[in-house]
Coordinates of C-alpha atoms in Angstrom, one line a residue:
M1 CA 13.1 35.3 -22.9
D2 CA 16.2 34.4 -25.8
L3 CA 15.7 30.8 -26.2
N4 CA 19.5 30.1 -25.9
D5 CA 19.6 31.3 -22.3
D6 CA 17.3 28.9 -21.6
A7 CA 18.9 25.7 -19.5
V8 CA 17.6 22.7 -20.4
Q9 CA 16.4 21.0 -17.0
R10 CA 17.7 18.0 -15.3
H11 CA 15.2 15.6 -13.7
Q12 CA 14.8 16.2 -10.2
F13 CA 15.6 12.7 -9.3
S14 CA 18.5 11.5 -11.9
D15 CA 21.5 13.4 -13.1
R16 CA 19.9 12.9 -16.5
V17 CA 18.1 15.4 -19.0
L18 CA 14.7 13.7 -20.6
I19 CA 14.6 13.7 -24.0
K20 CA 11.2 15.3 -24.3
S21 CA 12.7 18.3 -22.6
I22 CA 15.3 18.4 -25.4
L23 CA 12.7 17.5 -28.5
T24 CA 9.5 19.1 -27.3
R25 CA 10.3 22.4 -27.0
P26 CA 8.6 24.6 -30.0
D27 CA 12.1 24.9 -31.8
G28 CA 12.9 21.1 -31.6
G29 CA 15.7 22.0 -29.0
A30 CA 17.8 23.8 -31.5
G31 CA 18.1 26.5 -29.0
L32 CA 20.0 24.5 -26.8
A33 CA 22.7 24.0 -28.9
G34 CA 26.2 24.5 -26.8
Q35 CA 24.6 23.2 -23.3
Q36 CA 26.3 20.2 -21.7
V37 CA 24.1 17.3 -21.2
R38 CA 23.5 13.8 -19.9
V39 CA 20.9 11.6 -21.6
G40 CA 20.1 7.8 -20.9
G41 CA 18.2 5.7 -22.9
W42 CA 17.7 2.6 -25.1
V43 CA 19.1 2.5 -28.9
K44 CA 16.5 2.5 -31.4
T45 CA 18.5 1.8 -34.2
G46 CA 22.3 2.3 -34.8
R47 CA 25.0 2.5 -37.6
E48 CA 28.6 3.1 -37.7
Q49 CA 29.6 5.2 -40.2
G50 CA 32.8 6.9 -41.7
K51 CA 34.3 3.1 -42.2
G52 CA 33.8 2.9 -38.6
S53 CA 35.5 5.9 -37.0
F54 CA 32.2 7.3 -35.2
A55 CA 28.4 5.8 -34.7
F56 CA 24.8 7.2 -35.2
L57 CA 22.5 6.3 -32.3
E58 CA 18.9 6.7 -32.4
V59 CA 17.8 6.8 -28.8
N60 CA 14.6 7.1 -26.6
D61 CA 14.1 6.8 -22.8
G62 CA 10.1 6.5 -23.1
S63 CA 9.3 10.1 -22.3
C64 CA 8.3 11.0 -25.7
P65 CA 7.5 9.3 -29.0
A66 CA 10.8 10.9 -30.5
N67 CA 14.1 9.8 -30.6
L68 CA 17.5 12.2 -29.6
Q69 CA 20.2 11.1 -32.4
V70 CA 23.5 10.3 -30.6
I71 CA 26.8 11.0 -32.4
V72 CA 30.0 8.9 -30.7
D73 CA 34.0 8.7 -32.0
K74 CA 35.2 5.5 -32.2
D75 CA 37.8 7.3 -29.4
V76 CA 34.9 7.7 -27.0
A77 CA 33.8 4.5 -26.8
D78 CA 33.9 0.6 -28.9
L79 CA 31.4 1.0 -30.9
G80 CA 30.3 -2.6 -31.6
Q81 CA 28.6 -2.6 -27.7
L82 CA 26.7 0.7 -28.5
V83 CA 25.0 0.2 -31.8
P84 CA 22.6 -2.9 -31.3
T85 CA 18.5 -2.2 -31.1
G86 CA 18.0 -2.4 -27.1
T87 CA 21.4 -1.6 -25.7
C88 CA 20.8 1.0 -23.0
V89 CA 23.0 4.0 -23.2
Y90 CA 23.7 6.7 -20.3
V91 CA 26.1 9.4 -22.2
E92 CA 27.2 13.0 -21.4
G93 CA 28.0 15.6 -23.9
M94 CA 27.4 18.8 -25.8
L95 CA 24.2 19.7 -27.9
K96 CA 24.8 20.8 -31.8
N97 CA 23.2 21.7 -34.3
P98 CA 22.8 19.3 -37.3
P99 CA 24.3 20.1 -40.9
E100 CA 21.3 22.1 -42.6
G101 CA 18.8 19.8 -44.3
T102 CA 18.6 17.3 -42.3
K103 CA 15.5 16.6 -40.2
Q104 CA 16.7 17.2 -36.5
K105 CA 16.3 20.2 -35.2
I106 CA 19.6 19.3 -32.3
E107 CA 22.1 16.3 -31.9
L108 CA 24.3 14.8 -29.1
R109 CA 27.7 14.8 -29.3
V110 CA 29.1 12.6 -26.9
Q111 CA 32.2 13.4 -25.3
K112 CA 31.9 10.5 -22.4
V113 CA 29.6 6.8 -22.2
V114 CA 28.9 6.7 -18.4
D115 CA 27.4 3.2 -18.4
V116 CA 26.5 0.7 -20.7
G117 CA 23.8 -2.3 -21.1
M118 CA 24.7 -4.5 -23.8
V119 CA 22.8 -6.9 -25.7
D120 CA 23.5 -9.9 -27.9
P121 CA 21.7 -9.1 -31.0
A122 CA 21.7 -12.8 -31.8
K123 CA 19.5 -13.5 -28.6
Y124 CA 17.4 -10.1 -28.3
P125 CA 13.9 -10.6 -28.0
I126 CA 12.8 -7.9 -30.2
P127 CA 14.2 -8.0 -34.0
K128 CA 14.7 -4.7 -35.7
T129 CA 12.1 -5.3 -38.3
K130 CA 8.5 -4.2 -38.1
L131 CA 6.6 -6.4 -35.9
T132 CA 3.0 -7.2 -35.3
L133 CA 1.5 -6.7 -32.1
E134 CA 0.0 -10.7 -31.6
F135 CA 4.0 -11.1 -32.1
L136 CA 4.7 -8.9 -29.1
R137 CA 1.9 -10.6 -27.0
D138 CA 4.5 -13.4 -27.0
R139 CA 6.9 -11.0 -25.4
I140 CA 5.5 -9.1 -22.7
P141 CA 8.5 -8.0 -20.9
F142 CA 10.3 -6.4 -23.8
R143 CA 6.8 -4.9 -25.2
P144 CA 7.2 -1.8 -23.8
R145 CA 10.2 -1.0 -25.8
T146 CA 8.4 -0.7 -29.1
N147 CA 7.2 2.5 -30.3
T148 CA 3.4 1.0 -30.3
I149 CA 3.6 -0.2 -26.9
A150 CA 5.3 3.1 -25.3
A151 CA 2.7 5.5 -26.8
V152 CA 0.1 3.4 -25.6
A153 CA 1.6 3.5 -22.1
R154 CA 1.8 7.9 -22.2
I155 CA -1.4 7.6 -23.8
R156 CA -3.1 5.6 -21.0
N157 CA -1.0 7.5 -18.0
A158 CA -2.8 10.3 -19.8
L159 CA -6.2 9.3 -19.8
A160 CA -5.5 7.8 -15.9
Y161 CA -4.4 11.4 -15.2
A162 CA -7.4 13.4 -16.7
T163 CA -9.8 10.6 -14.8
H164 CA -8.7 11.9 -11.8
T165 CA -8.4 15.6 -12.9
F166 CA -12.1 15.3 -14.1
L167 CA -13.4 14.0 -10.9
Q168 CA -11.2 15.7 -8.5
K169 CA -12.3 19.4 -10.1
Q170 CA -15.9 18.0 -9.3
G171 CA -15.4 17.4 -6.0
F172 CA -15.6 13.6 -6.1
L173 CA -13.8 11.9 -3.4
Y174 CA -11.6 8.5 -4.7
I175 CA -12.6 5.2 -2.6
H176 CA -10.5 2.0 -2.8
T177 CA -12.9 -0.5 -2.8
P178 CA -11.7 -4.3 -2.2
I179 CA -10.7 -6.6 -5.1
I180 CA -11.8 -9.5 -2.6
T181 CA -15.5 -9.5 -2.0
T182 CA -18.2 -11.7 -1.2
S183 CA -20.7 -9.9 -3.6
D184 CA -21.4 -10.5 -7.3
C185 CA -22.3 -7.1 -8.6
E186 CA -24.2 -8.0 -12.1
G187 CA -25.4 -11.5 -11.0
A188 CA -24.0 -13.1 -13.8
G189 CA -21.6 -15.6 -11.7
E190 CA -18.6 -15.7 -13.9
M191 CA -16.4 -15.0 -11.2
F192 CA -12.9 -15.9 -10.4
Q193 CA -13.3 -17.6 -6.5
V194 CA -10.7 -17.0 -4.2
T195 CA -10.0 -20.0 -1.6
T196 CA -7.1 -21.3 0.1
L197 CA -9.1 -24.7 0.7
I198 CA -7.0 -26.4 -2.3
S199 CA -3.5 -25.1 -1.0
D200 CA -4.4 -26.0 3.0
A201 CA -5.8 -29.5 1.6
D202 CA -2.3 -30.1 -0.3
K203 CA -0.6 -29.2 2.7
L204 CA -2.7 -31.6 5.1
E205 CA -2.2 -34.2 2.8
K206 CA 1.8 -34.6 3.1
E207 CA 1.7 -33.7 6.6
L208 CA -0.4 -36.6 7.6
I209 CA 2.1 -38.8 5.2
K210 CA 4.8 -37.2 7.1
N211 CA 3.1 -37.7 10.2
P212 CA -0.7 -39.9 10.4
P213 CA -3.1 -39.6 12.5
P214 CA -3.5 -41.4 15.7
S215 CA -5.2 -44.2 16.1
E216 CA -8.3 -45.4 18.6
A217 CA -5.3 -47.3 20.6
D218 CA -3.6 -44.1 20.4
I219 CA -6.6 -42.0 21.7
E220 CA -7.8 -44.9 24.3
A221 CA -4.1 -44.7 25.9
A222 CA -4.4 -40.6 26.2
K223 CA -7.5 -40.9 28.3
L224 CA -6.5 -43.5 30.2
V225 CA -3.6 -40.7 31.5
V226 CA -5.8 -38.4 31.6
K227 CA -7.9 -40.8 34.3
E228 CA -5.4 -41.9 36.0
K229 CA -4.1 -38.0 36.4
G230 CA -7.2 -37.5 37.8
E231 CA -7.4 -40.0 40.2
A232 CA -3.9 -38.7 41.5
V233 CA -5.1 -35.6 42.1
A234 CA -8.7 -36.4 43.8
K235 CA -6.2 -38.8 46.0
L236 CA -4.2 -36.2 47.2
K237 CA -6.7 -34.1 47.8
S238 CA -8.6 -36.6 50.1
D239 CA -5.6 -37.2 51.5
K240 CA -5.3 -33.4 52.3
A241 CA -1.6 -33.5 51.1
G242 CA 0.1 -30.2 50.6
K243 CA -0.9 -27.4 48.6
E244 CA 2.4 -27.4 46.3
A245 CA 1.8 -31.7 45.7
I246 CA -1.6 -30.8 44.6
S247 CA -0.4 -27.8 42.3
A248 CA 1.7 -30.3 40.5
S249 CA -0.4 -32.9 40.1
V250 CA -3.2 -30.8 38.6
T251 CA -0.6 -29.5 36.2
E252 CA 0.4 -33.0 35.0
L253 CA -3.4 -33.5 34.4
T254 CA -4.1 -30.2 32.8
K255 CA -1.0 -31.3 30.3
A256 CA -3.0 -35.0 30.4
K257 CA -6.4 -33.0 28.7
E258 CA -4.6 -31.1 26.3
N259 CA -3.0 -33.6 25.0
L260 CA -5.9 -35.8 24.6
A261 CA -7.7 -32.6 22.7
R262 CA -5.0 -32.4 20.8
L263 CA -5.0 -36.2 19.5
E264 CA -8.7 -36.2 19.2
E265 CA -8.9 -33.2 17.1
R266 CA -5.7 -34.9 15.1
S267 CA -7.9 -37.6 14.3
K268 CA -11.0 -35.8 12.8
L269 CA -8.3 -34.6 10.1
K270 CA -9.3 -36.2 6.6
P271 CA -7.1 -35.9 3.2
G272 CA -9.3 -33.5 0.4
I273 CA -11.7 -30.4 0.6
P274 CA -13.4 -30.2 3.5
Q275 CA -17.3 -31.1 3.1
K276 CA -20.3 -30.7 4.4
D277 CA -23.5 -32.1 4.1
G278 CA -22.2 -33.4 0.3
K279 CA -20.8 -29.9 -0.7
I280 CA -17.7 -27.7 0.1
D281 CA -17.5 -26.5 3.6
Y282 CA -16.6 -23.1 3.2
T283 CA -16.7 -22.0 6.6
Q284 CA -13.4 -23.8 6.9
D285 CA -12.2 -21.5 4.1
F286 CA -9.8 -18.4 5.2
F287 CA -12.8 -15.9 4.8
A288 CA -15.3 -18.4 6.6
R289 CA -17.2 -18.2 3.5
Q290 CA -17.3 -18.3 -0.2
A291 CA -15.0 -15.4 -1.8
F292 CA -14.1 -13.9 -5.4
L293 CA -12.7 -11.3 -7.2
T294 CA -14.4 -8.4 -8.0
V295 CA -16.5 -7.7 -10.9
S296 CA -17.1 -4.1 -9.9
G297 CA -16.4 -1.5 -7.4
Q298 CA -20.0 0.3 -7.4
L299 CA -21.6 -2.0 -4.9
Q300 CA -19.4 -1.3 -2.3
V301 CA -18.7 2.4 -3.2
E302 CA -22.3 3.3 -2.9
T303 CA -21.7 2.8 1.1
Y304 CA -19.7 5.5 0.7
A305 CA -22.3 7.9 -1.6
C306 CA -24.7 7.1 0.7
A307 CA -22.2 8.9 3.1
V308 CA -20.2 11.5 1.6
S309 CA -22.3 12.0 -1.4
N310 CA -19.7 12.3 -4.7
V311 CA -17.3 9.5 -5.0
Y312 CA -15.7 7.2 -7.3
T313 CA -13.0 3.7 -7.2
F314 CA -10.8 3.1 -10.3
G315 CA -9.3 -0.3 -10.2
P316 CA -9.0 -3.9 -11.7
T317 CA -11.8 -5.8 -12.1
F318 CA -12.0 -9.5 -13.1
R319 CA -14.3 -11.6 -15.0
A320 CA -13.8 -15.6 -15.6
E321 CA -15.3 -15.7 -19.0
H322 CA -13.9 -18.2 -21.2
S323 CA -13.7 -15.6 -24.0
H324 CA -11.4 -15.1 -26.6
T325 CA -12.6 -12.2 -28.6
S326 CA -10.7 -8.9 -29.3
R327 CA -12.7 -7.1 -26.5
H328 CA -12.5 -9.4 -23.6
L329 CA -9.9 -9.7 -20.9
A330 CA -10.2 -11.4 -17.6
E331 CA -8.7 -8.6 -15.5
F332 CA -9.1 -4.7 -17.1
W333 CA -9.9 -1.7 -15.3
M334 CA -12.9 0.4 -14.5
V335 CA -13.9 3.9 -13.7
E336 CA -16.7 3.9 -11.3
P337 CA -18.3 7.3 -10.3
E338 CA -21.3 7.6 -7.8
M339 CA -23.5 10.4 -6.9
A340 CA -26.1 11.2 -4.4
F341 CA -28.8 13.5 -5.4
S342 CA -28.3 12.6 -8.7
D343 CA -31.0 11.0 -10.8
L344 CA -30.1 9.6 -14.5
K345 CA -30.1 13.0 -16.6
D346 CA -27.5 14.0 -14.3
D347 CA -25.7 10.9 -14.6
M348 CA -25.7 11.0 -18.8
N349 CA -24.5 14.8 -18.1
C350 CA -21.6 13.2 -16.1
A351 CA -20.5 10.6 -18.4
E352 CA -20.8 12.9 -21.6
A353 CA -19.0 15.5 -19.9
Y354 CA -16.4 13.0 -18.4
V355 CA -15.8 11.5 -22.0
K356 CA -14.9 15.1 -23.6
F357 CA -12.5 16.0 -21.3
M358 CA -10.7 12.5 -21.7
C359 CA -10.7 13.6 -25.0
D360 CA -9.4 17.1 -25.2
W361 CA -6.8 16.2 -22.5
L362 CA -5.3 13.8 -24.9
L363 CA -5.8 16.5 -27.6
D364 CA -3.5 19.0 -25.1
H365 CA -1.3 16.9 -23.3
C366 CA -0.6 13.4 -25.8
F367 CA -1.3 14.7 -29.5
D368 CA 2.6 13.7 -30.7
D369 CA 1.5 10.3 -29.1
M370 CA -2.0 10.4 -30.9
E371 CA -0.2 11.6 -34.3
F372 CA 1.7 8.2 -34.0
M373 CA -1.3 6.3 -33.6
A374 CA -3.0 8.5 -36.5
K375 CA 0.2 7.3 -39.3
N376 CA 0.4 4.2 -38.0
Y377 CA -3.7 2.7 -36.9
D378 CA -6.2 4.8 -37.7
K379 CA -5.9 7.9 -39.6
S380 CA -9.2 8.8 -38.4
C381 CA -8.5 9.0 -34.7
I382 CA -7.5 12.5 -34.0
N383 CA -10.6 14.2 -35.8
R384 CA -12.5 11.6 -33.7
L385 CA -11.5 12.4 -30.7
R386 CA -12.1 16.2 -31.8
M387 CA -15.5 15.4 -33.1
V388 CA -16.5 13.8 -29.7
A389 CA -15.1 16.7 -27.9
S390 CA -17.0 19.6 -29.3
T391 CA -20.5 17.4 -30.7
P392 CA -22.8 17.3 -28.2
F393 CA -24.4 13.2 -27.9
E394 CA -27.4 12.2 -29.6
R395 CA -29.7 10.8 -26.5
I396 CA -32.8 8.4 -27.7
T397 CA -34.5 5.9 -25.4
Y398 CA -33.9 1.9 -26.2
T399 CA -37.1 2.0 -27.9
E400 CA -36.2 4.4 -30.2
A401 CA -32.8 2.6 -30.8
V402 CA -34.9 -0.6 -31.8
E403 CA -36.8 1.2 -34.1
L404 CA -34.6 2.8 -35.8
L405 CA -32.6 -0.8 -36.0
E406 CA -35.8 -2.3 -37.3
V407 CA -36.2 0.5 -40.0
A408 CA -32.5 0.1 -41.2
V409 CA -33.6 -3.7 -41.5
K410 CA -36.8 -2.7 -43.8
E411 CA -34.3 -0.8 -45.8
G412 CA -32.0 -3.7 -46.4
K413 CA -29.3 -3.6 -43.6
H414 CA -28.0 -6.7 -42.2
F415 CA -27.3 -7.7 -38.9
E416 CA -26.3 -10.7 -37.5
N417 CA -28.5 -10.6 -34.4
K418 CA -32.0 -10.5 -34.6
V419 CA -33.6 -6.9 -33.7
E420 CA -36.4 -6.8 -31.5
W421 CA -37.6 -5.1 -28.3
G422 CA -36.3 -7.1 -25.1
I423 CA -32.7 -7.8 -26.7
D424 CA -29.7 -6.8 -25.6
L425 CA -27.9 -4.2 -28.3
A426 CA -25.0 -6.3 -30.0
S427 CA -21.8 -4.2 -30.7
E428 CA -23.1 -4.1 -34.2
H429 CA -26.3 -2.4 -33.4
E430 CA -24.4 0.0 -31.4
R431 CA -21.8 0.7 -34.0
Y432 CA -25.1 1.1 -36.5
L433 CA -26.1 3.9 -34.8
T434 CA -22.9 6.0 -33.6
E435 CA -20.9 5.6 -37.2
V436 CA -23.9 5.3 -39.7
K437 CA -27.1 6.9 -38.5
F438 CA -25.5 9.5 -36.1
Q439 CA -22.1 9.4 -36.9
K440 CA -21.4 10.7 -33.2
P441 CA -21.8 9.5 -29.6
V442 CA -25.1 8.2 -28.6
I443 CA -26.6 7.6 -25.1
V444 CA -29.5 5.2 -25.1
Y445 CA -31.2 5.1 -22.3
N446 CA -34.7 3.5 -20.3
Y447 CA -33.8 -0.3 -21.1
P448 CA -35.7 -3.2 -20.6
K449 CA -35.7 -4.4 -17.1
G450 CA -35.3 -8.0 -18.1
I451 CA -32.0 -7.2 -19.6
K452 CA -30.4 -4.9 -16.5
A453 CA -29.3 -5.6 -13.2
F454 CA -31.4 -5.6 -10.2
Y455 CA -29.6 -2.0 -8.6
M456 CA -31.1 -0.1 -11.5
R457 CA -34.4 2.0 -10.5
L458 CA -37.6 0.8 -12.2
N459 CA -39.5 3.3 -14.3
D460 CA -43.4 4.1 -14.0
D461 CA -43.9 2.3 -16.7
L462 CA -42.9 -1.0 -14.7
K463 CA -41.0 -2.4 -18.0
T464 CA -37.9 -0.1 -18.3
V465 CA -35.6 0.7 -16.0
A466 CA -33.3 4.0 -15.5
A467 CA -30.3 2.7 -17.0
M468 CA -28.1 4.4 -19.5
D469 CA -25.5 3.3 -21.7
V470 CA -22.9 5.4 -23.9
L471 CA -21.9 4.2 -26.9
V472 CA -19.4 5.5 -29.0
P473 CA -17.7 4.8 -32.9
K474 CA -14.9 2.4 -33.0
V475 CA -16.1 0.4 -29.9
G476 CA -19.7 0.5 -29.1
E477 CA -20.5 0.6 -25.8
L478 CA -18.0 2.8 -23.8
I479 CA -20.0 3.2 -20.4
G480 CA -22.9 1.5 -19.0
G481 CA -24.6 3.4 -16.1
S482 CA -28.1 3.8 -14.0
Q483 CA -29.7 5.7 -11.5
R484 CA -29.9 3.4 -8.9
E485 CA -33.2 1.9 -7.2
E486 CA -33.2 3.6 -4.0
R487 CA -36.9 2.4 -2.6
Y488 CA -36.3 -0.7 -0.2
D489 CA -39.6 -2.8 -1.1
V490 CA -38.7 -2.2 -5.0
I491 CA -35.4 -3.2 -4.7
K492 CA -36.0 -6.4 -2.3
S493 CA -38.3 -7.4 -5.0
R494 CA -36.1 -7.0 -7.6
I495 CA -33.3 -9.4 -6.2
E496 CA -36.2 -12.2 -5.6
D497 CA -37.2 -11.7 -9.1
M498 CA -34.5 -12.2 -10.4
G499 CA -33.6 -15.7 -8.0
L500 CA -30.8 -13.9 -6.5
P501 CA -30.0 -14.9 -2.7
L502 CA -31.0 -11.7 -0.5
E503 CA -28.5 -13.0 2.3
P504 CA -25.6 -11.3 0.4
Y505 CA -27.1 -8.4 -0.1
E506 CA -28.4 -7.7 3.5
W507 CA -25.8 -4.9 3.9
Y508 CA -26.9 -3.2 0.3
L509 CA -30.6 -3.4 1.5
D510 CA -29.8 -1.5 4.7
L511 CA -28.8 1.6 2.9
R512 CA -32.3 1.8 1.8
R513 CA -33.5 1.0 5.1
F514 CA -31.6 3.9 6.9
G515 CA -31.4 7.1 5.2
T516 CA -32.1 6.2 1.8
V517 CA -31.3 8.6 -0.9
K518 CA -31.5 8.9 -5.1
H519 CA -28.1 8.6 -6.4
S520 CA -26.7 7.7 -9.8
G521 CA -23.6 6.4 -11.3
F522 CA -21.7 4.5 -14.2
G523 CA -18.9 2.4 -15.2
L524 CA -16.0 3.4 -17.9
G525 CA -14.4 0.6 -19.2
F526 CA -10.9 1.9 -19.0
E527 CA -9.5 -0.1 -21.7
R528 CA -12.2 0.4 -24.0
M529 CA -11.5 4.3 -23.8
I530 CA -7.7 3.8 -24.8
L531 CA -9.5 1.5 -27.9
F532 CA -11.3 4.3 -28.9
A533 CA -8.8 7.0 -28.6
T534 CA -6.1 5.0 -30.7
G535 CA -7.5 3.0 -33.2
I536 CA -6.2 -0.3 -32.2
D537 CA -8.0 -3.1 -32.8
N538 CA -7.4 -5.7 -29.9
I539 CA -7.8 -5.0 -26.0
R540 CA -4.9 -7.3 -25.0
D541 CA -2.6 -4.5 -26.8
V542 CA -3.9 -1.5 -24.2
I543 CA -3.3 -3.1 -21.2
P544 CA 0.4 -3.6 -20.0
F545 CA -0.2 -7.1 -19.0
P546 CA -3.3 -8.7 -20.6
R547 CA -4.9 -11.8 -18.7
Y548 CA -7.1 -13.9 -21.0
P549 CA -8.0 -18.0 -20.8
G550 CA -4.6 -19.7 -21.1
R551 CA -2.6 -16.2 -20.8
A552 CA -1.3 -14.6 -17.7
D553 CA 2.4 -13.9 -18.2
L554 CA 4.6 -12.5 -15.4

């Protein structure tokens, strides 16, 4: 088909054409010259030219990294309103080929300005100069208008789409696990508590000031009324009074009893958080027990894996860890597949295939954004995606990993964290293995049981568990997973050995009591995948609304 015959497609739910559908064509949009279109977007840069006779606007609508050059003559609109950075313009005009020698393949000559969202340049929160990502963290509502954060949003979107595509193609069911939970998956205890006790106590305190509780005298008076009404009913019955009179008297007695009950109930109300035996009484809380924001959907999604086989959850998780590092957030997203009839090897195969699929997906669907990242943040990011997508991951046991690190130390390599069997590998150890030793992703498996969670399957050596971590260059651990312990006696002992109470996990033990099945799964930290892909250094810059100690904007 001749490109000139190719009509540009309008957006299905708007009267405009996406800038992406003009500029990302193989010819850069040149074949669309002569077409009439409407375009909407925000001005990245604007300048008046020809002594104010016309203006050049670089307009972006977020559909792709590239800007469309828009030219407006002064007789079409007030140019002063259009040129400030951040102005929203909705314009109609003719696509034209620019003069030869310019970098643009196509530009828009405006015939009509449909709408303008004006900006006062003196007050606009995002100046036109080059901005640091730290600066933008203080301007969260306007962050997406920058090239970097918009590119991250498109990459994040692509990775989410890739995640669903990969797992759905493999026959996994997407299960929505609860955000409010009563179990601690990690046994770490660093959880946000969900409670209404504090707000209830505040409300009660205000209410008791406004409407004080009844005194002893009030209650005694109410008891007296009940006694009198009771005697009145008894007298009417002994006098063999009419049914109507007795009925009316019984109604009065009932009202008196209800009033007494209300007063007695109110007299028990005490300001402050309810206590029992010197501890907070959670039976008075909203869920009648302690509740938390989830740290993982894994335990809950296992109930579905033990019924419908292959499942996954993908949602926000929370950790109340007072950490200010570039790798920690209080709210972050996890992808957690769970597979019935699968062992540790199957788990590692799935994790490797999934990571490779995501790398390929970005190269195929987000290459222009990846080029932006390579130019501005990490020149090796595209090659890293290609390497990971095409290279078999190295697989070594934890014991072999420690031996390799010990050899490195003997050869003069200095690590901040001591290397010995039994330690949890630190980020520097993980990055040494992936960036120096193997120069590719590494899966470490069979970890010491003492550093892993209770639900991981105990190996025959009784010292290690069938756990695995996928380590990648740039970020270290990307995925943590394991074959789950399906033997009832073993998992019960593991919970007890770790000093955890059995009661909250009875339902989890029931999965092993009734129709237990070999199963395995893993969790991928979604923001870590974005860090790995983009080369951006701080995790706070790859999530739309970062939450960390001291900050929860919007």
